[in-house]
Amino acid sequence: MKVLITGGAGFIGSNFVHTMLEKHASDQFVIVDKLTYAGNLRNLDGAVQNSRVQFVRMDIGDPAVVELARGCDAVVHFAAESHVDRSIEDASPFLRTNVEGTWRLVEACRSARVGRFIHVSTDEVYGSVAPDERSTELSPLAPTSPYAASKAASDIFVQSAVRTYGLPAIITRCTNNYGPFQFPEKFIPLMISQALAGQPLPIYGDGRNVRDWIHVSDHCMALDLILRKGKDGEIYNVGGGCELENIVIAKKILTTLGKSEDLLHFVSDRPAHDRRYALDCTKLKNDLDWTPASEFDAGLAGTVRWYQENKAWLDETRSGEYRKYFERHYTRREETLAMSGRIAVK
Ligand code: NAD
Ligand code: TYD
């Protein structure tokens, strides 16, 4: 099988590439990635050197992407702007990449007659769910953030292509991932990197928002299964079955690193911060016999170890543009939130 992987230099995409290379010895991979601030070729160390891998730096919105799709049996589409806080600050790149870019890929797949298109989406499209509920694949889409709205829009566009053109596409909606290579703007690697540096861990609001956490390796295994055995036109929820409050995770990280809870620092909440995400993954379990293998505490300990052992990666990632982002979102948080129109400037 020859697979085109978009966003392969990002967090989940790079984990997927490494998993696929190991698991499928005769498959070939074309990786397309724009290398935005979130993309890092170091994440593909050992993979880009492999003769079965071709890496192309390109925007998925570039019409030339169709040339890359030609000859491929499948596309697994990860490329996206992926951070909620950045989408609140400026949604334009989210519209461009997540919506228009996805449509460009749909057109490329149609033109190149690609036999399978996996659109990697998120549980955030369902919006916040009540304490006793779980979203199924049939739940209404109710995105809150501009990021979630852009993913929901892309899902609907993909579904429209399934119905209108018979595009052989599948949509996957996964919960919050954690593991190696995650950019430290996201919660778990941010908490780890702040704790490692002995700096405050910024907790939004009361810290009691709930996410369902899945180790990235489990997400990759689910995607591989869906790629090979999923049914065209279907949507599959993918979840870790591990709901935790943010504050609980932050404390676990501090304990793992032997740091004081004095480092916990409650900050102004994210605007329209979804209280809880929770998925019903019965369909994936029943139809494809999938179940996550990782246990959270062990997965978190392994992730903490990875960041400790990859200090050069972390230092490099936390320099440059990241410093400016951190300054805007944390050091000058009130001012930045005020510019988003949510709170009055003092
Ligand atoms: P990420 O931000 O770590 O990586 C995104 C990658 O896409 C980067 O390598 C970036 O350079 C690339 N990219 C961005 N815009 C591009 C463009 N226009 N053209 C080509 N490449 C471009 O994201 P991630 O966390 O790995 O998420 C991957 C996918 O999984 C996204 O679609 C996201 O919505 C989805 N998802 C993520 C999570 C999560 O917890 N991280 C959960 C569910 C779904
Ligand atoms: P995040 O990693 O941004 O993922 P999501 O897309 O689910 O919002 O955030 C996960 C949770 O952690 C979410 O409830 C927001 C919270 N959070 C903080 O408390 N502090 C932070 O600095 C960040 C980035 C997130």
PDB file of N, CA and C and ligand atoms in Angstrom, residues 83-85 124 147 176 185-188 190-191 202-204 209 211 213 246 270 273-274 277 330, ligand 2:
ATOM      1  N   HIS A  83      -4.584  24.280  17.637  1.00  0.00           N
ATOM      2  CA  HIS A  83      -4.641  24.754  19.032  1.00  0.00           C
ATOM      3  C   HIS A  83      -5.772  25.768  19.272  1.00  0.00           C
ATOM      4  N   VAL A  84      -6.651  25.418  20.200  1.00  0.00           N
ATOM      5  CA  VAL A  84      -7.835  26.234  20.504  1.00  0.00           C
ATOM      6  C   VAL A  84      -7.458  27.686  20.840  1.00  0.00           C
ATOM      7  N   ASP A  85      -6.458  27.868  21.711  1.00  0.00           N
ATOM      8  CA  ASP A  85      -6.121  29.240  22.140  1.00  0.00           C
ATOM      9  C   ASP A  85      -5.665  30.105  20.968  1.00  0.00           C
ATOM     10  N   GLU A 124     -14.012  17.492  19.751  1.00  0.00           N
ATOM     11  CA  GLU A 124     -14.419  18.870  20.059  1.00  0.00           C
ATOM     12  C   GLU A 124     -15.556  19.351  19.167  1.00  0.00           C
ATOM     13  N   TYR A 147     -11.478  26.822  16.464  1.00  0.00           N
ATOM     14  CA  TYR A 147     -10.809  25.573  16.044  1.00  0.00           C
ATOM     15  C   TYR A 147     -11.843  24.474  15.821  1.00  0.00           C
ATOM     16  N   ASN A 176      -8.596  13.791  23.446  1.00  0.00           N
ATOM     17  CA  ASN A 176      -7.283  14.430  23.647  1.00  0.00           C
ATOM     18  C   ASN A 176      -6.146  13.405  23.692  1.00  0.00           C
ATOM     19  N   GLU A 185       2.599  23.646  23.636  1.00  0.00           N
ATOM     20  CA  GLU A 185       1.526  24.625  23.861  1.00  0.00           C
ATOM     21  C   GLU A 185       0.289  23.893  24.395  1.00  0.00           C
ATOM     22  N   LYS A 186       0.234  22.571  24.153  1.00  0.00           N
ATOM     23  CA  LYS A 186      -0.910  21.773  24.606  1.00  0.00           C
ATOM     24  C   LYS A 186      -0.717  21.414  26.070  1.00  0.00           C
ATOM     25  N   PHE A 187      -1.822  21.086  26.743  1.00  0.00           N
ATOM     26  CA  PHE A 187      -1.828  21.009  28.200  1.00  0.00           C
ATOM     27  C   PHE A 187      -0.744  20.117  28.809  1.00  0.00           C
ATOM     28  N   ILE A 188      -0.720  18.835  28.442  1.00  0.00           N
ATOM     29  CA  ILE A 188       0.206  17.921  29.143  1.00  0.00           C
ATOM     30  C   ILE A 188       1.675  18.289  28.906  1.00  0.00           C
ATOM     31  N   LEU A 190       2.859  21.125  28.110  1.00  0.00           N
ATOM     32  CA  LEU A 190       3.103  22.444  28.721  1.00  0.00           C
ATOM     33  C   LEU A 190       3.345  22.286  30.222  1.00  0.00           C
ATOM     34  N   MET A 191       2.492  21.461  30.859  1.00  0.00           N
ATOM     35  CA  MET A 191       2.641  21.244  32.302  1.00  0.00           C
ATOM     36  C   MET A 191       3.994  20.576  32.590  1.00  0.00           C
ATOM     37  N   PRO A 202       0.282  26.990  34.450  1.00  0.00           N
ATOM     38  CA  PRO A 202      -0.932  27.805  34.317  1.00  0.00           C
ATOM     39  C   PRO A 202      -2.192  26.947  34.161  1.00  0.00           C
ATOM     40  N   ILE A 203      -3.064  27.003  35.164  1.00  0.00           N
ATOM     41  CA  ILE A 203      -4.313  26.222  35.129  1.00  0.00           C
ATOM     42  C   ILE A 203      -5.463  27.183  34.846  1.00  0.00           C
ATOM     43  N   TYR A 204      -6.205  26.900  33.789  1.00  0.00           N
ATOM     44  CA  TYR A 204      -7.319  27.779  33.420  1.00  0.00           C
ATOM     45  C   TYR A 204      -8.498  27.579  34.369  1.00  0.00           C
ATOM     46  N   ASN A 209     -12.136  21.313  34.468  1.00  0.00           N
ATOM     47  CA  ASN A 209     -12.618  20.884  33.139  1.00  0.00           C
ATOM     48  C   ASN A 209     -12.111  19.472  32.874  1.00  0.00           C
ATOM     49  N   ARG A 211     -11.287  16.246  30.278  1.00  0.00           N
ATOM     50  CA  ARG A 211     -10.999  15.725  28.951  1.00  0.00           C
ATOM     51  C   ARG A 211     -10.834  14.214  29.068  1.00  0.00           C
ATOM     52  N   TRP A 213      -8.563  11.291  27.946  1.00  0.00           N
ATOM     53  CA  TRP A 213      -7.193  11.206  27.424  1.00  0.00           C
ATOM     54  C   TRP A 213      -6.884   9.858  26.791  1.00  0.00           C
ATOM     55  N   ASN A 246      -8.342  18.542  34.690  1.00  0.00           N
ATOM     56  CA  ASN A 246      -7.004  19.082  34.406  1.00  0.00           C
ATOM     57  C   ASN A 246      -6.131  19.146  35.655  1.00  0.00           C
ATOM     58  N   ARG A 270      -9.984  30.308  29.789  1.00  0.00           N
ATOM     59  CA  ARG A 270     -10.104  30.427  28.333  1.00  0.00           C
ATOM     60  C   ARG A 270     -11.538  30.856  28.028  1.00  0.00           C
ATOM     61  N   HIS A 273     -14.707  28.150  27.509  1.00  0.00           N
ATOM     62  CA  HIS A 273     -13.953  26.919  27.761  1.00  0.00           C
ATOM     63  C   HIS A 273     -14.909  25.735  27.946  1.00  0.00           C
ATOM     64  N   ASP A 274     -14.873  24.766  27.036  1.00  0.00           N
ATOM     65  CA  ASP A 274     -15.763  23.592  27.135  1.00  0.00           C
ATOM     66  C   ASP A 274     -15.481  22.838  28.442  1.00  0.00           C
ATOM     67  N   TYR A 277     -15.526  16.895  27.658  1.00  0.00           N
ATOM     68  CA  TYR A 277     -15.689  16.096  26.448  1.00  0.00           C
ATOM     69  C   TYR A 277     -15.742  14.630  26.871  1.00  0.00           C
ATOM     70  N   TYR A 330       0.434  33.976  28.382  1.00  0.00           N
ATOM     71  CA  TYR A 330       0.569  33.721  29.820  1.00  0.00           C
ATOM     72  C   TYR A 330       1.098  34.949  30.564  1.00  0.00           C
TER      73      TYR A 330
HETATM   74  P1  TYD B   2      -5.595  21.710  25.301  1.00  0.00           P
HETATM   75  O1  TYD B   2      -4.359  20.872  25.393  1.00  0.00           O
HETATM   76  O2  TYD B   2      -5.466  23.081  24.728  1.00  0.00           O
HETATM   77  O3  TYD B   2      -6.673  20.833  24.540  1.00  0.00           O
HETATM   78  P2  TYD B   2      -8.236  21.166  24.246  1.00  0.00           P
HETATM   79  O4  TYD B   2      -8.264  21.282  22.775  1.00  0.00           O
HETATM   80  O5  TYD B   2      -8.958  19.986  24.797  1.00  0.00           O
HETATM   81  O6  TYD B   2      -8.649  22.398  24.912  1.00  0.00           O
HETATM   82  O7  TYD B   2      -6.211  21.860  26.775  1.00  0.00           O
HETATM   83  C1  TYD B   2      -6.620  20.736  27.516  1.00  0.00           C
HETATM   84  C2  TYD B   2      -7.283  21.245  28.779  1.00  0.00           C
HETATM   85  O8  TYD B   2      -6.319  21.941  29.581  1.00  0.00           O
HETATM   86  C3  TYD B   2      -8.388  22.256  28.507  1.00  0.00           C
HETATM   87  O9  TYD B   2      -9.432  22.073  29.446  1.00  0.00           O
HETATM   88  C4  TYD B   2      -7.716  23.602  28.738  1.00  0.00           C
HETATM   89  C5  TYD B   2      -6.702  23.300  29.823  1.00  0.00           C
HETATM   90  N1  TYD B   2      -5.488  24.122  29.799  1.00  0.00           N
HETATM   91  C6  TYD B   2      -5.050  24.764  30.974  1.00  0.00           C
HETATM   92  O10 TYD B   2      -5.658  24.668  32.042  1.00  0.00           O
HETATM   93  N2  TYD B   2      -3.910  25.515  30.901  1.00  0.00           N
HETATM   94  C7  TYD B   2      -3.193  25.667  29.760  1.00  0.00           C
HETATM   95  O11 TYD B   2      -2.175  26.396  29.759  1.00  0.00           O
HETATM   96  C8  TYD B   2      -3.650  24.992  28.567  1.00  0.00           C
HETATM   97  C9  TYD B   2      -2.910  25.115  27.266  1.00  0.00           C
HETATM   98  C10 TYD B   2      -4.799  24.219  28.643  1.00  0.00           C
END
